[in-house]
Coordinates of C-alpha atoms in Angstrom, one line a residue:
X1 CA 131.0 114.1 142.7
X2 CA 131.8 110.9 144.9
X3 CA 132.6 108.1 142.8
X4 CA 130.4 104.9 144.1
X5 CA 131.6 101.9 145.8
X6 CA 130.2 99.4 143.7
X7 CA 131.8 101.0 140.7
X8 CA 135.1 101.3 142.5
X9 CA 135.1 97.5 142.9
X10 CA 133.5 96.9 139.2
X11 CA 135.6 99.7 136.9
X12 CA 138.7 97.1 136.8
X13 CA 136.5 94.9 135.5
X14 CA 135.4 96.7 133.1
X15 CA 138.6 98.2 132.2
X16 CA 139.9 94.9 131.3
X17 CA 137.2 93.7 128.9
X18 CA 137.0 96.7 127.3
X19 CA 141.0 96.0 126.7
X20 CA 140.7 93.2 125.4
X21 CA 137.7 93.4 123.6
X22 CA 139.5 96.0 121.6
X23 CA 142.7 93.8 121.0
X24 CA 140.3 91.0 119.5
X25 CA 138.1 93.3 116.8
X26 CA 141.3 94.8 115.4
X27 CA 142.0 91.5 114.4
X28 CA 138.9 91.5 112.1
X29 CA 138.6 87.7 112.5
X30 CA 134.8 86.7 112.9
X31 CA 135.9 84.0 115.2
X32 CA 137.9 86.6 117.6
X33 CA 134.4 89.3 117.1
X34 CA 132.2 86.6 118.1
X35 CA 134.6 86.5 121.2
X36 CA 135.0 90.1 121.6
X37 CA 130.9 90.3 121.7
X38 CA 131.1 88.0 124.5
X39 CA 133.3 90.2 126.5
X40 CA 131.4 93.1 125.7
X41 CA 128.1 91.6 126.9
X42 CA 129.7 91.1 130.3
X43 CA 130.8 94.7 130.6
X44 CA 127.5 95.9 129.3
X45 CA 126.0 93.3 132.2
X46 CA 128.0 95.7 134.8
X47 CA 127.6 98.8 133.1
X48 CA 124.2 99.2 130.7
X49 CA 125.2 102.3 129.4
X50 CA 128.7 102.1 128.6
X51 CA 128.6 104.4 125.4
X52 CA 131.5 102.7 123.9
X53 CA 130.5 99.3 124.5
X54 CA 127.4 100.0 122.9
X55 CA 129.1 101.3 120.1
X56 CA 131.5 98.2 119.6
X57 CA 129.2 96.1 120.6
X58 CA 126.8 97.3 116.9
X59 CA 130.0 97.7 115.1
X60 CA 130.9 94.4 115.3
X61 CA 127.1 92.7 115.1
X62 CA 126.9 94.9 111.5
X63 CA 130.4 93.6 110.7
X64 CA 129.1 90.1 111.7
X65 CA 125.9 90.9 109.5
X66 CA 123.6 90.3 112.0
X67 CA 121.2 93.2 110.9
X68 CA 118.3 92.3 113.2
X69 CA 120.8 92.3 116.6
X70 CA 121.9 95.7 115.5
X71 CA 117.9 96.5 115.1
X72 CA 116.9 95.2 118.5
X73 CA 119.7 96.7 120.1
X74 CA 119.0 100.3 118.7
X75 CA 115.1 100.4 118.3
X76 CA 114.6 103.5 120.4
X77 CA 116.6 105.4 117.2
X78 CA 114.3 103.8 114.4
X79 CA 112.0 106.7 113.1
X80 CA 109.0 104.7 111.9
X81 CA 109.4 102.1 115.2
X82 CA 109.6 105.7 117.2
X83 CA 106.3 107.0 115.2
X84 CA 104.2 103.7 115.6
X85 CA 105.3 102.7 119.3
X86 CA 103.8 106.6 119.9
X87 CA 100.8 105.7 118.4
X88 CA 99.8 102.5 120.1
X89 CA 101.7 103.5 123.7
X90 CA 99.6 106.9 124.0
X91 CA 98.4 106.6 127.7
X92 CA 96.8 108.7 130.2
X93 CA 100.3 110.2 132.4
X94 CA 99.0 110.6 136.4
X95 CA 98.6 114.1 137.5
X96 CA 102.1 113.7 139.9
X97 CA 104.1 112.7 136.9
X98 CA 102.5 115.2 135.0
X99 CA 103.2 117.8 137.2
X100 CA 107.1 116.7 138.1
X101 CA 107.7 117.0 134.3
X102 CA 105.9 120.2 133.9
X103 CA 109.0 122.4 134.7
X104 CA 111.1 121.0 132.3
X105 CA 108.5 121.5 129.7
X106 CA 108.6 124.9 127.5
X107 CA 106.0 127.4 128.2
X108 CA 103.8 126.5 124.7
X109 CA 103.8 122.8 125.4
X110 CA 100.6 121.2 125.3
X111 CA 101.1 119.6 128.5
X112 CA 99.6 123.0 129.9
X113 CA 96.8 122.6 128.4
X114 CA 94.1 121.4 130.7
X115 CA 92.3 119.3 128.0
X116 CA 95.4 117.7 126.7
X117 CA 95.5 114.4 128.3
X118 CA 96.7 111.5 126.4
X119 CA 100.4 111.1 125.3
X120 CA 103.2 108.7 125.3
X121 CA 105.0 109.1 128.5
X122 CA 107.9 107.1 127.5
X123 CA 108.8 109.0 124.5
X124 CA 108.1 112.4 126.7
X125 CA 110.8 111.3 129.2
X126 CA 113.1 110.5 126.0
X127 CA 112.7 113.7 125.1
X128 CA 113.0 115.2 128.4
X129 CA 116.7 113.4 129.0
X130 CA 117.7 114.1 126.0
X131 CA 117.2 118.1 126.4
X132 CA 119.1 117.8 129.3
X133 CA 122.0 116.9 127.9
X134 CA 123.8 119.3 125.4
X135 CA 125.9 117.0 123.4
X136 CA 123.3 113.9 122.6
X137 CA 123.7 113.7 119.2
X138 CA 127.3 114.4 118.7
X139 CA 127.7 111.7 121.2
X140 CA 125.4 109.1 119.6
X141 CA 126.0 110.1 115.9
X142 CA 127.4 106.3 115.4
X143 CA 124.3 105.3 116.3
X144 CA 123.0 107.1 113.5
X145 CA 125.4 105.5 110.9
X146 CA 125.5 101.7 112.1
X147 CA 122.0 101.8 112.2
X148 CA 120.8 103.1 109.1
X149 CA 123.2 100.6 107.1
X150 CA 121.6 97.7 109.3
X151 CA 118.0 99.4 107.9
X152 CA 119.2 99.2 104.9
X153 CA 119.8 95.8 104.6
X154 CA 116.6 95.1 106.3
X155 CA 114.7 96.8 104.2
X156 CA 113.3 99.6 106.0
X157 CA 114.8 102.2 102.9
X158 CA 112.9 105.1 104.7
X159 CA 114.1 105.0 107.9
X160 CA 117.9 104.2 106.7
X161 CA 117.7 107.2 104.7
X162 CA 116.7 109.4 107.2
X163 CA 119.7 108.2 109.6
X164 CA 122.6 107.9 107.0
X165 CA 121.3 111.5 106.3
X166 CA 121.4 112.7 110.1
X167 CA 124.8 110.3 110.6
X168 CA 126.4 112.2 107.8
X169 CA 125.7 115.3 108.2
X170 CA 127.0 115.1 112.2
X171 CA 130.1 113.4 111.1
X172 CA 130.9 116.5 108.7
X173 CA 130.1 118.6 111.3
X174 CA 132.0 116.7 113.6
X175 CA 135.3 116.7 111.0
X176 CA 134.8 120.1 110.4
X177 CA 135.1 121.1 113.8
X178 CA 138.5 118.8 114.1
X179 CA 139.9 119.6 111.2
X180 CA 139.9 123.5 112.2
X181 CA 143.0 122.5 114.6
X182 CA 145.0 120.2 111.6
X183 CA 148.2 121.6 110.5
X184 CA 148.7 122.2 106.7
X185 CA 151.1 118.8 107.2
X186 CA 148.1 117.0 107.6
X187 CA 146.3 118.0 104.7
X188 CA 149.4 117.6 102.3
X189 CA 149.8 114.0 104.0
X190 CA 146.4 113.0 103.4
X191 CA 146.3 113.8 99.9
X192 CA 149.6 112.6 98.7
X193 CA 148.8 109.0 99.5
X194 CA 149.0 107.0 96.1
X195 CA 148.7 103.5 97.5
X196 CA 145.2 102.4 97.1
X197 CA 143.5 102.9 100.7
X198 CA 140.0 100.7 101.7
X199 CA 136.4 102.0 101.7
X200 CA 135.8 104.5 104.4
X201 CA 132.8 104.7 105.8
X202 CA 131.3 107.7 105.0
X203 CA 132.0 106.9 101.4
X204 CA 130.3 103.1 102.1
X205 CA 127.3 105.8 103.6
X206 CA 127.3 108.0 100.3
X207 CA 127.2 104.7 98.2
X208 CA 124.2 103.2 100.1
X209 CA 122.4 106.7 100.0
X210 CA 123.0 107.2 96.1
X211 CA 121.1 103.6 96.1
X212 CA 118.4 104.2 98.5
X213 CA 117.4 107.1 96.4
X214 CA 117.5 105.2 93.4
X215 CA 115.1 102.6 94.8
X216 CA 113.0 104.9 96.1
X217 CA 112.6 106.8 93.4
X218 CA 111.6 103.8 91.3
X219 CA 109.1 102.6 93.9
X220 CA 107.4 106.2 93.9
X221 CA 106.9 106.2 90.1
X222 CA 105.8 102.5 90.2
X223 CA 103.0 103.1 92.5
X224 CA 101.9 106.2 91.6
X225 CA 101.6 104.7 87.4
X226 CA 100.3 101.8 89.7
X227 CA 96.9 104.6 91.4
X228 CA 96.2 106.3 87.9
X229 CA 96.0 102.7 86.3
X230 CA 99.1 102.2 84.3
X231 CA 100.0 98.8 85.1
X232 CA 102.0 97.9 82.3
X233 CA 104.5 101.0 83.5
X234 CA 103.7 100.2 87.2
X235 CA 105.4 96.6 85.9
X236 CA 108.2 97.9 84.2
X237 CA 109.2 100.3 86.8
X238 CA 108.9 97.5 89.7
X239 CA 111.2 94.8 87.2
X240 CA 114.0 97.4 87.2
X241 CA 114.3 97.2 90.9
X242 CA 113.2 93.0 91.1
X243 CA 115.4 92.3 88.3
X244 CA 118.4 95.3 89.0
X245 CA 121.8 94.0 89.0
X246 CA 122.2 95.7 92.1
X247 CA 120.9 93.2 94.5
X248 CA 118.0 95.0 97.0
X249 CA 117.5 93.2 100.3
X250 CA 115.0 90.4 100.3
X251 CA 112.2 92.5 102.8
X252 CA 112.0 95.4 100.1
X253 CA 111.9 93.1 97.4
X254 CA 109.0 91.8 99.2
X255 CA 106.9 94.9 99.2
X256 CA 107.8 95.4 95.4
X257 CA 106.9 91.8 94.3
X258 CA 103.6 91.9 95.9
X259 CA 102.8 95.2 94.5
X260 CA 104.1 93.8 91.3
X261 CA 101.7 91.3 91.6
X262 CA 98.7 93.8 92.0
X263 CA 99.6 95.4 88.9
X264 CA 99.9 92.0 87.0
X265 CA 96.6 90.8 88.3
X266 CA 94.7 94.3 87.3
X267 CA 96.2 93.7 84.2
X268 CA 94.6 90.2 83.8
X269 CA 97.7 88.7 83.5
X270 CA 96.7 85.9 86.0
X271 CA 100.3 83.6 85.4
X272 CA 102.7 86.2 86.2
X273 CA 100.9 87.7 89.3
X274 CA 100.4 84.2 90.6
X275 CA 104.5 83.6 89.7
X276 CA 105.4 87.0 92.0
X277 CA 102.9 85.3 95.5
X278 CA 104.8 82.3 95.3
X279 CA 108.4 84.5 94.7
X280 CA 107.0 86.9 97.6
X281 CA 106.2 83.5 99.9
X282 CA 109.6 81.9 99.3
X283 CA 111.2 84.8 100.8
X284 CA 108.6 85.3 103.5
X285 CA 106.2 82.6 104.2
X286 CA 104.1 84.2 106.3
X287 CA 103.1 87.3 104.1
X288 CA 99.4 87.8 104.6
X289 CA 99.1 90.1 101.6
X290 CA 100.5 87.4 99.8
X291 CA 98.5 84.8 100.9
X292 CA 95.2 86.3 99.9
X293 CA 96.5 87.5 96.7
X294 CA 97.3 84.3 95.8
X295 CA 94.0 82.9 96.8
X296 CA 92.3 84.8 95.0
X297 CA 93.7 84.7 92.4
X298 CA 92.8 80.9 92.2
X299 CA 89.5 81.4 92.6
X300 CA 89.4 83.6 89.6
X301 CA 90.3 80.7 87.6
X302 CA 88.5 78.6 89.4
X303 CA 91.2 76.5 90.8
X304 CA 89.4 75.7 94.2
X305 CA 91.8 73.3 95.9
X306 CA 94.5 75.5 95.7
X307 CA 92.5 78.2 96.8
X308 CA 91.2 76.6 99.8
X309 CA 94.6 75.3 100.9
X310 CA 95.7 79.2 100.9
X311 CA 93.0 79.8 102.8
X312 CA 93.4 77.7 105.2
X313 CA 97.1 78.7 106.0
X314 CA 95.8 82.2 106.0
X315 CA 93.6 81.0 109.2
X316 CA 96.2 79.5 110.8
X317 CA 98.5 82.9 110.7
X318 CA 95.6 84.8 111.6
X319 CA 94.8 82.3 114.6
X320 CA 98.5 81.9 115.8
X321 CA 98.3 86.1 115.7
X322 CA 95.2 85.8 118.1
X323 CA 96.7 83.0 120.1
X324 CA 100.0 85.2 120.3
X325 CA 98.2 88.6 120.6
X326 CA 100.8 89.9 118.7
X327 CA 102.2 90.2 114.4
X328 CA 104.3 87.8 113.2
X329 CA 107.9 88.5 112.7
X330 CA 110.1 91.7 114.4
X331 CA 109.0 94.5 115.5
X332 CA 110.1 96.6 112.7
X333 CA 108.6 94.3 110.2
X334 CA 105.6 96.1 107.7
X335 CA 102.2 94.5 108.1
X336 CA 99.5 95.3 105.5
X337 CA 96.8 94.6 108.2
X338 CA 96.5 95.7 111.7
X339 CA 95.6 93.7 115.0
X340 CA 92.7 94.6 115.8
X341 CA 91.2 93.7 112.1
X342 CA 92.7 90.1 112.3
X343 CA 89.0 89.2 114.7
X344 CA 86.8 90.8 111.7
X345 CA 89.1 89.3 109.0
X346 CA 89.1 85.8 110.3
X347 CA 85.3 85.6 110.8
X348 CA 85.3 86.4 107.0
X349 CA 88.0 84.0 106.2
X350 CA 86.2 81.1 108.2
X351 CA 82.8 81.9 105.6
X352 CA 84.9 81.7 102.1
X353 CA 86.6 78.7 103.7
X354 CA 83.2 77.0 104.1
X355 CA 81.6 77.9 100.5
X356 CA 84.9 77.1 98.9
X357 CA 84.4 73.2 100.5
X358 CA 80.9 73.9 99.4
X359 CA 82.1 74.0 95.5
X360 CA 84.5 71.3 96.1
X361 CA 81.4 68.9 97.6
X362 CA 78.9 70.1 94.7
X363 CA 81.8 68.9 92.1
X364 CA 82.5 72.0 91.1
X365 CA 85.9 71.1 90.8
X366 CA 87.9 70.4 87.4
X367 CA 86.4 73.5 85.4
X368 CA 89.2 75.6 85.5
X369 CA 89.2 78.6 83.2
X370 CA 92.4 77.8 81.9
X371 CA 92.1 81.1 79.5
X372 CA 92.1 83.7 81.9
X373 CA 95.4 81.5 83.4
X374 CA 97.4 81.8 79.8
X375 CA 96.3 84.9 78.8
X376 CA 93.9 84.2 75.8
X377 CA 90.7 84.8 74.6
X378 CA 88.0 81.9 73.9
X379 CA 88.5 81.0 70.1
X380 CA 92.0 81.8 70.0
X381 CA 93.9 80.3 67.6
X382 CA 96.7 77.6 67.5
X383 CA 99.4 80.1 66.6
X384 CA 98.3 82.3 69.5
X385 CA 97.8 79.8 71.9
X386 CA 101.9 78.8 70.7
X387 CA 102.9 81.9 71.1
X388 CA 101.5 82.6 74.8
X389 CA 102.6 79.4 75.8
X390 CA 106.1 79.8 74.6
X391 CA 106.5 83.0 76.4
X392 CA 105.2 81.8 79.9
X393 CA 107.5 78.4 79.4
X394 CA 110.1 81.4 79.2
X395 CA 109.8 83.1 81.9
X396 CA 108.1 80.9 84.8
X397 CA 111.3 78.5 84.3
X398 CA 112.4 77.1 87.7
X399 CA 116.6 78.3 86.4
X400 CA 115.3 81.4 85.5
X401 CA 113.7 81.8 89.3
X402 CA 117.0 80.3 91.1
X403 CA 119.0 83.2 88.8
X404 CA 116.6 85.6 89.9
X405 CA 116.8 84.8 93.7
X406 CA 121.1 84.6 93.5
X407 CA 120.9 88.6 93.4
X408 CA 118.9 88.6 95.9
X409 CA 121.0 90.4 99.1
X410 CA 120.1 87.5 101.4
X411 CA 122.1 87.4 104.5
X412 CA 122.4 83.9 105.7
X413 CA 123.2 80.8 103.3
X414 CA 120.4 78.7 105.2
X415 CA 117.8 80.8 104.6
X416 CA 119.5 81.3 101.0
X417 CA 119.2 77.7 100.3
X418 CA 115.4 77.0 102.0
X419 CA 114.2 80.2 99.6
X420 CA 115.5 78.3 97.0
X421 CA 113.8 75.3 97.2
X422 CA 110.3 77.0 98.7
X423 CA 110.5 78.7 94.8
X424 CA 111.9 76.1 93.4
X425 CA 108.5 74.1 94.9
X426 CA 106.2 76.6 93.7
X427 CA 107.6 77.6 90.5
X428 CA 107.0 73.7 89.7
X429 CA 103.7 73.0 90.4
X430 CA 103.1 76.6 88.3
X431 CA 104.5 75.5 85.1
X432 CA 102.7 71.9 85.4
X433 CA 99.3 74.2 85.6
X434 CA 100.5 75.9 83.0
X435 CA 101.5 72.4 80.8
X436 CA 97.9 71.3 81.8
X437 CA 95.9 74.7 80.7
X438 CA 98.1 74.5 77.5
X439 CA 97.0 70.7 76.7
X440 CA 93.1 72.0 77.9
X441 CA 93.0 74.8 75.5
X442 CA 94.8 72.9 72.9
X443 CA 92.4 70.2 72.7
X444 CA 89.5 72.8 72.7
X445 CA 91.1 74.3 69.9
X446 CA 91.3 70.4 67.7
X447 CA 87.8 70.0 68.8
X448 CA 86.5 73.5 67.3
X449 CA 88.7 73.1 64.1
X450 CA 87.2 69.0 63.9
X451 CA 83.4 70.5 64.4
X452 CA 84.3 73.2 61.9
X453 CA 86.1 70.6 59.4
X454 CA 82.5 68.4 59.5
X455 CA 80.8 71.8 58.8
X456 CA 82.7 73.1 55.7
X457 CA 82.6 69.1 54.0
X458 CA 79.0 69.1 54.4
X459 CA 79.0 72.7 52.6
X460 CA 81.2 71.8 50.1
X461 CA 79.3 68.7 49.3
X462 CA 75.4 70.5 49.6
X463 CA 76.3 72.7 46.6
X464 CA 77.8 69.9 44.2
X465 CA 74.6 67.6 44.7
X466 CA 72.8 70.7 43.2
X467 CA 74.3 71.3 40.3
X468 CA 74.1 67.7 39.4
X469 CA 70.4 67.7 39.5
X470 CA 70.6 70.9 36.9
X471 CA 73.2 69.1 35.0
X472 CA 70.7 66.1 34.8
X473 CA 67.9 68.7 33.9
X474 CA 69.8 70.1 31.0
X475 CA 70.7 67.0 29.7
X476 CA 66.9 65.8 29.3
X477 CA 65.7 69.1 27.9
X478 CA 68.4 68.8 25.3
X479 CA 67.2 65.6 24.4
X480 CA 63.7 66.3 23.7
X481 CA 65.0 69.2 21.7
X482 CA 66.7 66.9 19.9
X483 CA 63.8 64.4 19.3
X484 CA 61.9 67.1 18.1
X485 CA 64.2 68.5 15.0
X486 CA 65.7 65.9 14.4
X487 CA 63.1 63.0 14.0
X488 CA 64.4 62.8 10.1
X489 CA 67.9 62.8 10.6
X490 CA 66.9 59.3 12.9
X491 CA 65.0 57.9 10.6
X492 CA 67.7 58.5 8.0
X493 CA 70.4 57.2 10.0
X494 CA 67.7 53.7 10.9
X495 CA 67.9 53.0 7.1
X496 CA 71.1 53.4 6.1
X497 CA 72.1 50.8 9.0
X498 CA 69.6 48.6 7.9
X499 CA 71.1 48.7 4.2
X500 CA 74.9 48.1 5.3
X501 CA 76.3 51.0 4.1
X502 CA 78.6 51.1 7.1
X503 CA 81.7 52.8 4.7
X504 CA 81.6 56.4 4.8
X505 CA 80.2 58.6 1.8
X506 CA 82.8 60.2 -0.5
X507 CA 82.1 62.7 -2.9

């Protein structure tokens, strides 16, 4: 095969960054990778598909931590982003492409089926130049590897599953097949070495995969007790991965705090659920699930301003969507709504808006249902109301939050620092709402036990005016009893006090 000019005159080039692109990662500085990525950018700018300038080029992007470069770099090889671009990309392929692909296609395709019509082309031509060459995978299995621990840390667990999984089982293969040609030497070397020897990285793989599992596995039992209407297990299960020592990255933790919060709120627990949307917002403030949770949620207690202000930010995502004809965030990110719902749902949203203003006009504000909000019943008592109070003071504590959020696996100290004081914000203006509702419910309580006070005195005092009146009774029966027998005995006693005889008798 001729070799082309241009490459002739460009392979030099190439040659040399690649040089000493390599020179500067084996320093493992991040000031000499930052300047390694910039020579390895130029040769990619010469040479797009320079397999291992791709490959250094994601090694040291997941070394730098910058998850989301390594994500837009390698898209094409997430499973999910593959399934969903096929879904929305399905278009009608023109009967000369159809047929210029048709060869390469196997004989039970449905391609040769006259009434098959509408398929993703681009994924069909992935496909197609992928079958054509023999050694794709063992090529690309770093692709596999590097990828699914940047999915990891983004919080796609499914898809970095599925690629550590295909990553390490090609790089077994791939050893196995090497190590057929080792000497015995080797293999006495390799296992005498007593000098304690750095993370490789298909144990860092095995380690993430043990992990993944486990937090899958709790997520699956979570919202499964979560269908068949066990919250409080639902709860329990989705605390061991919020509050596991083993910090998850911020995007899962997302999904699990605002199903957390579900569970909460079906199990009229109105504080905590409320405490989990403003968690959820602090680490993504433009979760929509989030947003209408939490609005809700006011409105159940009747706390229209802070509904309405929800609300209202809700519209503005939803109009910013419109405006951008697109979801917020990357393209791998999880939305709990799709785009063509946002019209239907904003229409909706624009109504509640206006009968929410409606209550606030009509002065419907300041009745707040502060019992639903601590967890009580109406006519609680004082020692209940104490103890519910002392248990949310617990544990909607703005330390206990900033503890919570420090094993959080957030990537950049900026974003660490603005999620801080987002829930330090929020988890404020929760606990003065709860200090209010506690002072609410407190003085209805000293107003029921006043009215109940005034009640029992005036049936403690009813009773003793009644038995006076039968005392009195008693007493003037007795003395007309008295008149009658003893009329003598008073005349007796009339005489002898008129004669003097004031000594006593003795016999």
């Amino acid at each position: 095969m001729a070799i082309h000019p241009w490459w002739k005159r460009n392979r030099k080039k190439v040659d040399k960054y690649m040089k000493n692109a390599k020179d500067l990662i084996t320093s493992q500085d991040p000031n000499d990778i930052v300047s390694a990525l910039s020579l390895l950018n130029l040769t990619l700018s010469i040479s797009p598909h320079h397999e291992l300038a791709l490959e250094l080029k994601a090694r040291s992007l997941l070394y730098l931590r910058r998850f989301e470069d390594v994500a837009v770099l390698l898209h094409d090889y997430i499973p999910s982003l593959r399934i969903d671009n096929e879904d929305v990309s399905s278009v009608v392929v023109a009967s000369s492409e159809l047929s210029s692909l048709r060869p390469l296609l196997p004989s039970g395709s449905p391609s040769h089926d006259s009434s098959f019509k509408c398929f993703s082309y681009s994924y069909l031509k992935k496909k197609v130049m992928a079958g054509l060459s023999n050694n794709s995978e063992v090529q690309g299995q770093w692709r596999y590897l590097v990828l699914g621990q940047a999915c990891y840390h983004l919080g796609l667990m499914d898809d970095a599953m599925i690629l550590l999984q295909t990553g390490k089982r090609l790089a077994t293969a791939e050893l196995r097949r090497e190590s057929i040609c080792w000497s015995d030497d080797s293999f006495i070397l390799f296992t005498s070495e007593s000098q304690p020897r750095p993370f490789t990285e298909s144990e860092i793989v095995s380690q993430m995969l043990s992990q993944i599992k486990l937090f899958l596995r709790r997520r699956t039992a979570a919202l499964a007790a979560l269908d068949a209407g066990l919250y409080s297990e639902s709860i329990r299960h989705f605390s061991k991965i919020i509050d596991s020592r083993r910090g998850a990255p911020h995007s899962f933790l997302v999904d699990c705090l605002i199903r957390r919060a579900s569970a909460y709120k079906s199990a009229s627990r109105i504080a905590d659920s409320i405490a989990d949307c403003n968690l959820t917002l602090a680490l993504d403030p433009s979760c929509l699930e989030a947003l209408e949770t939490r609005a809700e949620l006011f409105r159940s207690i009747r706390c229209f301003p802070d509904s309405l202000h929800d609300l209202e930010h809700l519209k503005l995502l939803f109009n910013s969507i419109l405006r951008d004809r697109s979801l917020t965030g990357p393209v791998w990110k999880r939305h709990n709504v799709r785009y063509r719902e946002i019209p239907a749902k904003l229409c909706e949203l624009t109504s509640n808006i206006k009968q929410m203003k409606e209550k606030i006009t009509n002065g419907k504000n300041g009745n707040e249902d502060y019992y639903s909000l601590m967890g009580i019943e109406r006519g609680c008592s004082r020692s209940e109301l104490n103890r519910a109070y002392l248990l949310l003071n617990l544990r909607h504590k703005s330390e206990r939050s900033m503890t919570s959020i420090d094993r959080f696996d957030i990537i950049d100290e900026e974003e660490l620092a603005s999620v801080k004081n987002r829930a330090r914000m929020s988890t404020l203006l929760l606990y003065r709402l709860i200090q209010k509702g506690y002072y609410a419910v407190m003085s209805d309580i000293e107003t029921v036990e006043a009215v109940k006070a005034v009640i029992d005195n005036r049936r403690i005092e009813t009773p003793m005016d009644g038995n006076k009146a039968v005392a009195v009774a008693v007493v003037r029966k007795s003395n007309v009893v008295k008149g009658v027998f003893c009329r003598d005995m008073v005349a007796v006693g009339t005489l002898i006090s008129r004669a003097g005889l004031r000594q006593p008798i003795t016999v």
